[in-house]
């Protein structure tokens, strides 16, 4: 069920959901019962990501990003996706290069010439909300309000290429910027630990993990490690997202690869350099074929394209553990 | 004894940027070169500066060397005071707790307006497209004093930016306040690979304050696409010190991935 609407003002399209429509979705479609939700990535993406969906993810392709889920979306050749590109580095070139994404709310457009050229060529539409603006839109979605005010974006050209509005603040009489709530269709979170019901823990900083989980119609968690539920009750301060927000849990060791998973494994800079070097469709096609289309799933990708030796080495390099438990 | 030192334009830019950061203050650090400036400053000059990153690292003490391109990795969140997320990170700047912000830029105009979105063409059909604001718009909107770090290339200094991504003084005195931006904020310094600029109190236009030792004013302003105001006395900036170069080359960026650039020299 997709209650999100695309609204258009002038030239600017934006995703918007009436808070009551979202509440009804939560009432009618989000289960409260703690049932096991552990499924393979293939099933989770097939069941919970549809063509035309708006997706967000936390964190980035270099750090704790849900890269195995992004690759699965590409493998399933989803179409017409709209991405909320916050801390987006390689996700946007890959999703656009694979023909999956056609609209990007920026954020940060992404690394490299490929994605910049795709915007110049008109293959993907970009809207400028800025990182703070997108995070605030998700907070509005998460707080169940239609918008939130902010004292940035004002005076900048981003105002003209987003659906942010300037109004007179009824309290101060000053101009203030409003951004509309964002309720994405799907949020992907890659976490350190989850249980089978969807309770999930991130160690370290995040972009908007809880906001995205609260505001999104569907939430897929991929976890490095599946732990017992009692772990969460022993240390509730460390719970990032409680189970009833989550629709599917995927066990994905090395799910952030080629990025780093803090305190688990380091970034594979050689692989990242290969991503950074992609400039042409031919190079993109070659990368996608080799790393995504030609392998049936994440496990085989790790086995056949990364290899046990490389993974051991990346684990060995993850020497910073302080703060991550 | 004065002697000649050799360095790259990037090394000079980073070193003079690092000297501007005040100890005991807070600074909101943008992606890329500003991260390196902050690392050098913290290592050599300002052990008690509190850095803040938009992804929610409050007061990190980054591990060297710098892992190129990363922001939010375990190296640049190391030994933080607090780990949060983006909405909370911008709360620290929005409430006035951030003394400084430091940002890179593609283009800058006389009022310190920053473009990091596109060059040429129109927004819908740009000639060249770049990453866009990231959190730069919030940093430039909220922080009391924004420092812009930019390579001294004439084409980057334009009378009007192709896209106004992050606000400087917009179109002049009072414009920020009129737009609704927080009172008393705005660009403070522009750190380049040849010179240092500030902003005139009255006109809010960019003023050349000082230049790298050995360069002439003409050499600095000749290829800028606008003529900056000139300070009554133009100061002289010493070249990178041995310590600055050693930390940059041996500790922060041993692969010379970031600090490479055009070769320069000056006398100590």
PDB file of C-alpha atoms in Angstrom, chain A residues 59-60 62-63 86-87 89 106-111 113 115-116 119-122 126-133 135-136 139 150-158 161 166 174-175 203-208 211 260 262-263 266-267 269 273 320 322-324, chain B residues 31 54-57 63 67-75 77-79 82-88 90 94 117 123-135 137-138 141-142 160-167 170 177-183 257:
ATOM      1  CA  UNK A  59      24.565   5.564   6.707  1.00  0.00           C
ATOM      2  CA  UNK A  60      26.821   5.863   3.600  1.00  0.00           C
ATOM      3  CA  UNK A  62      31.796   4.153   2.884  1.00  0.00           C
ATOM      4  CA  UNK A  63      30.490   3.526   6.388  1.00  0.00           C
ATOM      5  CA  UNK A  86      21.669  11.967   2.251  1.00  0.00           C
ATOM      6  CA  UNK A  87      25.317  10.955   2.651  1.00  0.00           C
ATOM      7  CA  UNK A  89      28.293   8.483  -2.278  1.00  0.00           C
ATOM      8  CA  UNK A 106      19.750  15.925  -2.675  1.00  0.00           C
ATOM      9  CA  UNK A 107      21.347  15.892   0.079  1.00  0.00           C
ATOM     10  CA  UNK A 108      24.608  15.021  -1.365  1.00  0.00           C
ATOM     11  CA  UNK A 109      24.249  13.893  -4.946  1.00  0.00           C
ATOM     12  CA  UNK A 110      27.033  11.318  -4.846  1.00  0.00           C
ATOM     13  CA  UNK A 111      30.616  10.771  -5.829  1.00  0.00           C
ATOM     14  CA  UNK A 113      31.587  12.090 -12.735  1.00  0.00           C
ATOM     15  CA  UNK A 115      26.242  10.740 -11.441  1.00  0.00           C
ATOM     16  CA  UNK A 116      27.035  14.369 -12.295  1.00  0.00           C
ATOM     17  CA  UNK A 119      22.054  14.838 -14.110  1.00  0.00           C
ATOM     18  CA  UNK A 120      23.494  16.941 -16.968  1.00  0.00           C
ATOM     19  CA  UNK A 121      22.087  14.468 -19.487  1.00  0.00           C
ATOM     20  CA  UNK A 122      18.656  14.633 -17.882  1.00  0.00           C
ATOM     21  CA  UNK A 126      17.553  16.235  -8.893  1.00  0.00           C
ATOM     22  CA  UNK A 127      15.878  18.364  -6.240  1.00  0.00           C
ATOM     23  CA  UNK A 128      17.837  20.261  -3.621  1.00  0.00           C
ATOM     24  CA  UNK A 129      16.717  19.894  -0.025  1.00  0.00           C
ATOM     25  CA  UNK A 130      20.199  19.852   1.576  1.00  0.00           C
ATOM     26  CA  UNK A 131      21.235  17.321   4.225  1.00  0.00           C
ATOM     27  CA  UNK A 132      19.690  19.294   7.060  1.00  0.00           C
ATOM     28  CA  UNK A 133      16.481  19.748   5.080  1.00  0.00           C
ATOM     29  CA  UNK A 135      16.858  15.056   7.916  1.00  0.00           C
ATOM     30  CA  UNK A 136      14.242  17.551   9.100  1.00  0.00           C
ATOM     31  CA  UNK A 139      11.856  14.147  11.575  1.00  0.00           C
ATOM     32  CA  UNK A 150      13.920  25.770  10.144  1.00  0.00           C
ATOM     33  CA  UNK A 151      16.237  28.792   9.910  1.00  0.00           C
ATOM     34  CA  UNK A 152      18.336  27.613   6.997  1.00  0.00           C
ATOM     35  CA  UNK A 153      17.730  27.172   3.255  1.00  0.00           C
ATOM     36  CA  UNK A 154      16.553  30.814   3.494  1.00  0.00           C
ATOM     37  CA  UNK A 155      18.095  33.156   0.949  1.00  0.00           C
ATOM     38  CA  UNK A 156      19.598  30.278  -1.033  1.00  0.00           C
ATOM     39  CA  UNK A 157      18.737  28.962  -4.488  1.00  0.00           C
ATOM     40  CA  UNK A 158      17.777  25.616  -2.931  1.00  0.00           C
ATOM     41  CA  UNK A 161      14.434  23.829  -6.576  1.00  0.00           C
ATOM     42  CA  UNK A 166       9.202  30.737   3.308  1.00  0.00           C
ATOM     43  CA  UNK A 174      10.480  36.962  10.906  1.00  0.00           C
ATOM     44  CA  UNK A 175      10.686  34.898   7.731  1.00  0.00           C
ATOM     45  CA  UNK A 203      26.968   1.357  17.443  1.00  0.00           C
ATOM     46  CA  UNK A 204      28.278   4.790  16.578  1.00  0.00           C
ATOM     47  CA  UNK A 205      26.676   7.803  14.934  1.00  0.00           C
ATOM     48  CA  UNK A 206      23.813   7.662  12.495  1.00  0.00           C
ATOM     49  CA  UNK A 207      22.118  10.008  10.051  1.00  0.00           C
ATOM     50  CA  UNK A 208      18.482   9.574  10.978  1.00  0.00           C
ATOM     51  CA  UNK A 211      13.497   9.061  12.154  1.00  0.00           C
ATOM     52  CA  UNK A 260      33.494  -0.086   6.708  1.00  0.00           C
ATOM     53  CA  UNK A 262      32.849   0.341  12.608  1.00  0.00           C
ATOM     54  CA  UNK A 263      34.682  -2.081  14.922  1.00  0.00           C
ATOM     55  CA  UNK A 266      37.512  -1.727   7.518  1.00  0.00           C
ATOM     56  CA  UNK A 267      36.701  -0.060   4.218  1.00  0.00           C
ATOM     57  CA  UNK A 269      39.643   1.228  -0.584  1.00  0.00           C
ATOM     58  CA  UNK A 273      38.538   3.167  -6.140  1.00  0.00           C
ATOM     59  CA  UNK A 320      39.311   0.993  16.425  1.00  0.00           C
ATOM     60  CA  UNK A 322      36.569   1.932  21.590  1.00  0.00           C
ATOM     61  CA  UNK A 323      32.986   3.096  21.931  1.00  0.00           C
ATOM     62  CA  UNK A 324      31.519   0.388  19.730  1.00  0.00           C
TER      63      UNK A 324
ATOM     64  CA  UNK B  31      33.577  17.465   4.137  1.00  0.00           C
ATOM     65  CA  UNK B  54      27.055  16.800  10.656  1.00  0.00           C
ATOM     66  CA  UNK B  55      26.714  13.036  11.020  1.00  0.00           C
ATOM     67  CA  UNK B  56      26.591  13.460  14.768  1.00  0.00           C
ATOM     68  CA  UNK B  57      30.176  13.265  16.024  1.00  0.00           C
ATOM     69  CA  UNK B  63      42.859   9.192  14.045  1.00  0.00           C
ATOM     70  CA  UNK B  67      41.191   7.925   5.147  1.00  0.00           C
ATOM     71  CA  UNK B  68      40.481   9.794   1.952  1.00  0.00           C
ATOM     72  CA  UNK B  69      36.889  10.557   1.134  1.00  0.00           C
ATOM     73  CA  UNK B  70      35.507   9.251   4.397  1.00  0.00           C
ATOM     74  CA  UNK B  71      33.345  11.144   6.798  1.00  0.00           C
ATOM     75  CA  UNK B  72      31.725   9.277   9.612  1.00  0.00           C
ATOM     76  CA  UNK B  73      34.114   6.357   9.579  1.00  0.00           C
ATOM     77  CA  UNK B  74      35.624   5.080  12.823  1.00  0.00           C
ATOM     78  CA  UNK B  75      38.756   7.191  12.210  1.00  0.00           C
ATOM     79  CA  UNK B  77      34.554   9.789  14.967  1.00  0.00           C
ATOM     80  CA  UNK B  78      37.291   8.521  17.292  1.00  0.00           C
ATOM     81  CA  UNK B  79      37.194   9.542  20.956  1.00  0.00           C
ATOM     82  CA  UNK B  82      29.113  12.329  22.153  1.00  0.00           C
ATOM     83  CA  UNK B  83      27.698  10.347  19.246  1.00  0.00           C
ATOM     84  CA  UNK B  84      24.353  11.473  17.900  1.00  0.00           C
ATOM     85  CA  UNK B  85      22.725  11.951  14.518  1.00  0.00           C
ATOM     86  CA  UNK B  86      22.108  14.673  11.993  1.00  0.00           C
ATOM     87  CA  UNK B  87      19.058  16.386  13.458  1.00  0.00           C
ATOM     88  CA  UNK B  88      20.862  16.733  16.785  1.00  0.00           C
ATOM     89  CA  UNK B  90      22.390  20.747  13.440  1.00  0.00           C
ATOM     90  CA  UNK B  94      21.026  26.262  15.156  1.00  0.00           C
ATOM     91  CA  UNK B 117      25.890  22.545  -6.867  1.00  0.00           C
ATOM     92  CA  UNK B 123      19.970  24.109 -12.663  1.00  0.00           C
ATOM     93  CA  UNK B 124      17.771  21.852 -14.803  1.00  0.00           C
ATOM     94  CA  UNK B 125      20.391  21.564 -17.525  1.00  0.00           C
ATOM     95  CA  UNK B 126      23.788  22.246 -16.023  1.00  0.00           C
ATOM     96  CA  UNK B 127      27.088  22.070 -17.885  1.00  0.00           C
ATOM     97  CA  UNK B 128      28.715  20.354 -14.938  1.00  0.00           C
ATOM     98  CA  UNK B 129      26.986  19.001 -11.897  1.00  0.00           C
ATOM     99  CA  UNK B 130      28.529  18.493  -8.441  1.00  0.00           C
ATOM    100  CA  UNK B 131      27.407  17.094  -5.112  1.00  0.00           C
ATOM    101  CA  UNK B 132      25.262  19.998  -3.908  1.00  0.00           C
ATOM    102  CA  UNK B 133      24.868  21.310  -0.389  1.00  0.00           C
ATOM    103  CA  UNK B 134      25.332  18.301   1.812  1.00  0.00           C
ATOM    104  CA  UNK B 135      25.103  20.028   5.173  1.00  0.00           C
ATOM    105  CA  UNK B 137      23.787  25.205   3.756  1.00  0.00           C
ATOM    106  CA  UNK B 138      23.068  24.610   7.444  1.00  0.00           C
ATOM    107  CA  UNK B 141      23.321  29.566   7.798  1.00  0.00           C
ATOM    108  CA  UNK B 142      23.816  28.831  11.499  1.00  0.00           C
ATOM    109  CA  UNK B 160      27.724  36.034  -9.071  1.00  0.00           C
ATOM    110  CA  UNK B 161      27.664  32.343  -8.241  1.00  0.00           C
ATOM    111  CA  UNK B 162      25.984  30.041 -10.782  1.00  0.00           C
ATOM    112  CA  UNK B 163      23.901  28.575  -7.947  1.00  0.00           C
ATOM    113  CA  UNK B 164      23.663  29.932  -4.422  1.00  0.00           C
ATOM    114  CA  UNK B 165      24.006  26.739  -2.383  1.00  0.00           C
ATOM    115  CA  UNK B 166      25.060  28.152   0.990  1.00  0.00           C
ATOM    116  CA  UNK B 167      24.459  31.732   2.020  1.00  0.00           C
ATOM    117  CA  UNK B 170      23.520  37.339  -0.072  1.00  0.00           C
ATOM    118  CA  UNK B 177      18.588  39.049   8.501  1.00  0.00           C
ATOM    119  CA  UNK B 178      15.955  40.114   5.967  1.00  0.00           C
ATOM    120  CA  UNK B 179      15.922  36.557   4.574  1.00  0.00           C
ATOM    121  CA  UNK B 180      15.309  35.206   8.086  1.00  0.00           C
ATOM    122  CA  UNK B 181      18.778  33.797   8.742  1.00  0.00           C
ATOM    123  CA  UNK B 182      20.062  33.978  12.328  1.00  0.00           C
ATOM    124  CA  UNK B 183      21.224  37.477  13.334  1.00  0.00           C
ATOM    125  CA  UNK B 257      46.311  12.137  -2.028  1.00  0.00           C
TER     126      UNK B 257
END
